[in-house]
Amino acid sequence: MNAVKHDETPSAGEALLVEPSALSPGRRALTTVLRSRELSIFLVLVAVVVVATAKNSGFLFSSDGWRNFLLNPSILVLLAVGQAVVIITRNVDLSVGSVLAFTAYLTGRLFIDQPGIPLVVVVLLAVLAGAVLGLVNGVLVAYGKVPALVITLGTLYIYRGVVLTWAGSDRINRGDTPADFQALGTKTVLTIPVLTIVALVVLALVGYYLHTARGGRELYAIGSDPDAAVLYGLKVRQRVLAAFVLSGALAGLAGVLFAARYGAVTSSTGSGIELQAVAAVVIGGVAIFGGSGTVWGAAIGAFLLVTINRALPTIGIDPFWQGAVVGALILGAIVLDRVLAARQANKLAEARDA
Amino acid sequence: MSSDPTQPRLVLRDVAKAFGPVLALRSGNLTVHGGSIHALVGENGAGKSTLVKIVAGVHRRDAGEMLLDGEPADFATTAESKAAGVAVIYQEPTLFPDLSVTENIFMGRQPLASGRRIDRAAMYAEARSLFDRLGVAIDVRRPALGLSIADQQIIEIAKAISLDARVLIMDEPTAALSGVEVERLFAVARSLRDEGRALVFISHRFDEVFDLCDTVTVMRDGEYVGTRTVAETDTDEIVGLMVGREVGELFPKTPATIGAPVLEVEGLNRTGVFHDVSFEVRAGEIVGLAGLVGAGRSEIARAVFGVDRYDSGSVRLAGTAVPAHDPRAAIKAGMAFIPEDRRKQGLVIDSSVSRNVAGVIRAGLAKAGVLTARAENRAAAPWAGRLEVKTNALDMNAATMSGGNQQKVVIAKWLATDPKLLIIDEPTRGIDVGTKAEVHRLLSELAGRGMAILMISSELPEVLGMADRVLVVCEGRITAELDRAEATPEAVMHAATHSVEAAR
C-alpha cells in the first residue's frame, strides 16, 4: 500500500501510523471478494465439476447428476454451518455425528410408535432433542473450563452409547416411515431438492446473523481473543453456550433429513461425519483457532468434499485415493492460510513503516 | 457531567483484596476528581494493578468502600464498570486481532439500523470522527492485527471516549512507546482532562508523572502511603515515599576490565529491517543499543541470537562463526537472550519458578532422560537466591509474580547456562525503581566477572548510566558509536533521529 501524499509534512507521530485506505467503496468490495477464501475454494469446486463433466457429461448434465450434485452435500452443509459457528468461537463440536444418529433414530421411532404423528411435530422434536444434546455440550464447555475437544469427544461416545443401547441391533427401514416423509428426501422444487433448499435457508439465516447482528460479531470476538472478550464485558459463556445449542439443533435437523433421504437408520448411522464437518469448515477457510472465516466458506467446503468424492471415480482415480485427496485439501487449506496470514502480517507491518 | 465540581469522581477507601493466602492489597485509598490527571505510583507488587482491576470489575474487593460520583459502587463484571462509565487501558492492550479497528471500538454496542442489524456505515463514520478528534490517521477498516502498541492504545482510548467514560484509568500506557508516541498520548490525555473527565495514570517514569499529572498517590506493599500535589513535591520525596528509604545511585555501573572481543557482528543485512550492521562487544563491556522504538534494535538482537533470519553478514562469538537462524547453536556457543516481552517470549508463565529457571539447562540436568522436580529445584535455588526473587517457594507459578520478579526469573534462567554474551532487551521495562537498581547492579556485576553484555534500552538515562559504549540505531542502521564520555543525551537523540530529519 502506498502512503497517501499529504500537503503538509507529516509529523513523526503520523508517520508511524497507517494511512487510511484510499480505495473507493466499489473497488474495495471487489478486492475483498477477489481476495476472499470463499472465492478460491469456489473456483476449486468449479474446476472439479468442469473436469468431471468433461469426462462424463452426465456428471452434471443429467437429471440424476444435477440432483446428486445438490442433494448429496445438503446434510453435510447443515453440520458444517453449525460446526463453523462453534469453531469461530475457538471451540469444536465432535459430537454432531452421534447427535445426528440419535435424532435420525428418534425420527423413525416416533413414526413407528405414534402412527399418524404430524411431520412438523417430528421435525420440531428432533431439532429440540439436538438442541438439548448441544446444550449439554455447551454447559460443560462454558462452565467446566475443559477444552471443547475433550468434552465433545466424551459426549461423542456417550451419545453414541445412548443410541446403541436404545436401538440395539434394531434398525429403521424405509417402509417404517410414511411415504410423504420419504418423498421429502427426494422431492424437488424447480429441479432443486427440498433438502438443499432447507440447507440453503439455514445457511442464509446463520450467515446473515453472523455478519449483521451484534451477537454474531461477538462470536468472532470471542474466538479472536477469549481473554479480551471477558475484559470487554462480553457475555462469553452465553454466546459459547448458544453456539453449541445451534450446532446441536442443526445436527438434530440433519438427523431428520438423513432419515428422510436414506430411509435406513442403524445405531452406527453418521459415524465419522463429524470429522467431515470439521474438514469442510477448515477447507472453507474458517481458522481452526477461531475469530475468522464465514459459514459461506464452510458450506462451499462441504460441497467440495462431497463433490470430489463423487468425481474421483468419474475422473478415473482409484477410490482408495479419496481419503488422501481430502487430506491433501485440508493440508493445502492450512498451508494457504499460513502463507496468506504471513503475507498479510508483512503487509500490515510495511504499511506501518511507510 | 457531575453537578458539584468538588465532588470526587472516584473514591476508594480502605479497599482490600487477597488471592488465597497472598494479600495483594491491604488498604487501597484513592480520590480522583474530574478534570484531573492523577498519578498512581509504587514499586512492583505495591498493589496498583490489583486496585485498578477492582475498579474495573475484574476482581471483587474483600473489604472497603468504593464511590463513583458519590454513589456506592460494586462491580461484579467488567460490563458493569463499563456501563457505569469506567474505562481501563491495560498495560498490554486487549484487542481482537482478527477484527477491524472499528469493530474493536464498538464491539457489543455497535450502532444499529432497522431490524437490529449493525449499521456499518454509521459505525465507520463514527470511528473516523473519533480518530479525527484524537488527531490520528488510522484506517478504520484494517484489522487490529499488526498495529504497533502505540496505535493499539489509541484504539483503546477511542473506545473509552466512545463509551463517554467518566473515569479513564491507564495502566503503564507509555512502557512501550517512543518519545513522539508518548507526546501524542499525553496531548490526548490532556484534552480528555479538559473535558472534565477523571484520569488515573500509572507509570514508572517520573518525568512523565511530573509532566502530565497534577496529583500523585503513592502505594507501597499493598498500602496507601500518601497523596501529594505535583506542584508541591519532587522526585526525591516521591521516591522516598515509594521505597520507604532513599535510593542511592540509580545506575551503578562499576568500571570493569575490558577484555578481548566476544561478539563480532559484520555486515548484517535483512531487507526492509536492518542494513549493514557491524559492531563488536568485548568481555566485561556493556554496550548499549539506543534508538527510537521501531528503529530495528530488537530485530538486530533477534537476528544475532538466531531467532530471526538475516540475508547476509556474519556473527562470530569468541572467534567462532555462529550459524544463522539457529538459537540452539547460539546458546551452545555461549549466548543468552532476554527478550523485551518477557510474558510472551522469555517465561513459561504457567509454570513454576524452578521449572522456568531450569528450562534451558534441562538436558544437562536430566538423569537417564528423567527430569525430577528435585533436580530442577536444586539447580534453580542458587540463582533465585542470588537474585533475591521474592517468591514464597520455587514452586510458585510465575504468572502470579510481579513484573520485576518475573524479570529476575528470566535473568536467572539464562545465567544458569553460564553464557559468554548476554543480550538483554529493555531490562527494566515496567519495573519499579528499587528493582530497577537491583537489575542494574546485577548487570554491572556480571560485566565485572567478564561477561559481555549487549543491552537494548529506550530509557536514555539507563543507557547513559550503564553502557561503556553506545550504538545508536536509526531506521535499521547504526548511525553513531559513542564512548561513555561522548554519550550525552543530545548526541544520542541527534543520532537516533538523524536520518529521519535527513529524509525530510
CSV table of C-alpha atoms in Angstrom, one decimal, chain B residues 150-300:
chain,number,residue,atom,x,y,z
B,150,ALA,CA,1.1,2.8,20.5
B,151,ASP,CA,-1.7,2.5,17.9
B,152,GLN,CA,-3.4,-0.2,19.9
B,153,GLN,CA,-3.5,2.2,22.9
B,154,ILE,CA,-5.1,4.8,20.7
B,155,ILE,CA,-7.8,2.3,19.8
B,156,GLU,CA,-8.3,1.7,23.5
B,157,ILE,CA,-8.6,5.4,24.1
B,158,ALA,CA,-11.0,5.8,21.2
B,159,LYS,CA,-13.1,3.0,22.8
B,160,ALA,CA,-13.1,4.8,26.1
B,161,ILE,CA,-14.2,8.1,24.5
B,162,SER,CA,-16.9,6.5,22.6
B,163,LEU,CA,-18.2,5.0,25.9
B,164,ASP,CA,-18.1,8.5,27.2
B,165,ALA,CA,-16.2,7.3,30.2
B,166,ARG,CA,-16.2,9.5,33.3
B,167,VAL,CA,-13.1,7.7,34.7
B,168,LEU,CA,-10.3,6.6,32.5
B,169,ILE,CA,-7.5,4.5,34.0
B,170,MET,CA,-4.3,3.9,32.1
B,171,ASP,CA,-2.0,1.2,33.5
B,172,GLU,CA,1.5,2.0,32.3
B,173,PRO,CA,0.5,3.1,28.9
B,174,THR,CA,3.9,4.5,28.0
B,175,ALA,CA,6.0,1.5,28.8
B,176,ALA,CA,6.4,0.5,25.2
B,177,LEU,CA,6.1,3.9,23.5
B,178,SER,CA,8.8,6.1,21.9
B,179,GLY,CA,9.1,9.8,22.6
B,180,VAL,CA,6.8,11.0,19.8
B,181,GLU,CA,4.2,8.5,20.7
B,182,VAL,CA,4.2,9.5,24.3
B,183,GLU,CA,3.7,13.1,23.3
B,184,ARG,CA,0.7,12.2,21.2
B,185,LEU,CA,-0.8,10.1,24.0
B,186,PHE,CA,-0.3,13.0,26.5
B,187,ALA,CA,-1.9,15.5,24.2
B,188,VAL,CA,-4.9,13.2,24.1
B,189,ALA,CA,-4.9,12.7,27.8
B,190,ARG,CA,-4.8,16.5,28.4
B,191,SER,CA,-7.7,17.2,26.1
B,192,LEU,CA,-9.7,14.5,27.9
B,193,ARG,CA,-8.9,16.1,31.2
B,194,ASP,CA,-10.0,19.5,29.9
B,195,GLU,CA,-13.4,17.9,29.0
B,196,GLY,CA,-13.8,17.3,32.7
B,197,ARG,CA,-13.1,13.5,32.8
B,198,ALA,CA,-11.0,12.0,35.6
B,199,LEU,CA,-7.9,10.2,34.6
B,200,VAL,CA,-5.7,7.8,36.5
B,201,PHE,CA,-2.2,7.3,35.2
B,202,ILE,CA,0.1,4.6,36.3
B,203,SER,CA,3.7,5.0,35.4
B,204,HIS,CA,7.2,4.2,36.5
B,205,ARG,CA,8.7,7.2,34.7
B,206,PHE,CA,8.8,10.2,36.9
B,207,ASP,CA,9.5,12.7,34.2
B,208,GLU,CA,6.2,11.7,32.7
B,209,VAL,CA,4.3,11.8,36.0
B,210,PHE,CA,5.6,15.4,36.6
B,211,ASP,CA,5.0,16.4,33.1
B,212,LEU,CA,1.4,15.1,32.8
B,213,CYS,CA,-0.2,14.8,36.2
B,214,ASP,CA,-1.4,17.2,38.8
B,215,THR,CA,-1.7,14.9,41.8
B,216,VAL,CA,0.3,11.8,42.9
B,217,THR,CA,-0.8,8.9,45.1
B,218,VAL,CA,1.9,6.6,46.3
B,219,MET,CA,1.4,3.0,47.3
B,220,ARG,CA,3.8,0.5,48.9
B,221,ASP,CA,3.3,-3.1,49.8
B,222,GLY,CA,-0.4,-3.0,49.1
B,223,GLU,CA,-1.0,0.0,51.3
B,224,TYR,CA,-1.7,3.6,50.7
B,225,VAL,CA,1.2,5.8,51.7
B,226,GLY,CA,0.3,9.3,50.7
B,227,THR,CA,-1.1,11.8,48.2
B,228,ARG,CA,0.7,15.0,47.1
B,229,THR,CA,0.0,17.6,44.5
B,230,VAL,CA,2.6,17.7,41.8
B,231,ALA,CA,3.3,21.4,42.3
B,232,GLU,CA,4.4,20.8,45.9
B,233,THR,CA,6.6,17.8,45.7
B,234,ASP,CA,9.6,16.5,43.8
B,235,THR,CA,11.1,13.2,42.6
B,236,ASP,CA,13.1,12.6,45.7
B,237,GLU,CA,10.1,12.9,48.0
B,238,ILE,CA,8.0,10.5,45.8
B,239,VAL,CA,10.8,8.0,45.5
B,240,GLY,CA,11.3,8.2,49.3
B,241,LEU,CA,7.6,7.5,49.8
B,242,MET,CA,7.6,4.6,47.4
B,243,VAL,CA,10.6,2.7,48.7
B,244,GLY,CA,10.4,3.9,52.3
B,245,ARG,CA,14.1,4.7,52.0
B,246,GLU,CA,16.4,7.0,50.0
B,247,VAL,CA,17.6,5.5,46.7
B,248,GLY,CA,21.3,6.0,46.2
B,249,GLU,CA,22.9,5.6,42.8
B,250,LEU,CA,20.2,4.7,40.3
B,251,PHE,CA,22.6,3.3,37.7
B,252,PRO,CA,25.6,1.9,39.4
B,253,LYS,CA,27.9,0.7,36.6
B,254,THR,CA,31.2,-0.1,38.1
B,255,PRO,CA,34.3,0.0,35.9
B,256,ALA,CA,35.4,-3.4,34.7
B,257,THR,CA,38.5,-4.6,32.8
B,258,ILE,CA,37.6,-4.7,29.1
B,259,GLY,CA,39.0,-7.8,27.5
B,260,ALA,CA,39.0,-9.4,24.1
B,261,PRO,CA,36.1,-9.1,21.7
B,262,VAL,CA,33.4,-11.7,22.5
B,263,LEU,CA,30.8,-10.9,19.9
B,264,GLU,CA,31.7,-9.7,16.4
B,265,VAL,CA,29.0,-8.8,14.0
B,266,GLU,CA,29.8,-7.9,10.4
B,267,GLY,CA,27.7,-6.5,7.6
B,268,LEU,CA,24.4,-7.9,8.9
B,269,ASN,CA,21.6,-7.2,6.4
B,270,ARG,CA,17.9,-8.1,6.3
B,271,THR,CA,15.9,-6.4,3.6
B,272,GLY,CA,13.5,-3.9,4.9
B,273,VAL,CA,14.6,-4.4,8.5
B,274,PHE,CA,18.2,-3.5,9.1
B,275,HIS,CA,21.2,-2.7,6.9
B,276,ASP,CA,25.0,-3.2,7.1
B,277,VAL,CA,25.1,-3.6,10.8
B,278,SER,CA,28.6,-4.1,12.2
B,279,PHE,CA,29.8,-3.9,15.8
B,280,GLU,CA,31.6,-5.8,18.5
B,281,VAL,CA,31.2,-6.4,22.2
B,282,ARG,CA,34.2,-7.1,24.4
B,283,ALA,CA,34.4,-9.1,27.6
B,284,GLY,CA,33.5,-7.1,30.6
B,285,GLU,CA,31.8,-4.4,28.5
B,286,ILE,CA,28.3,-3.3,28.4
B,287,VAL,CA,27.3,-2.0,25.0
B,288,GLY,CA,24.0,0.0,24.9
B,289,LEU,CA,21.9,-0.2,21.8
B,290,ALA,CA,19.9,3.0,21.8
B,291,GLY,CA,17.3,4.4,19.4
B,292,LEU,CA,13.6,5.0,19.0
B,293,VAL,CA,11.1,2.2,19.3
B,294,GLY,CA,10.8,0.6,15.9
B,295,ALA,CA,14.3,1.6,14.8
B,296,GLY,CA,15.2,-2.1,14.4
B,297,ARG,CA,17.2,-2.6,17.6
B,298,SER,CA,15.3,-5.7,18.8
B,299,GLU,CA,15.3,-7.1,15.3
B,300,ILE,CA,19.1,-6.9,15.2
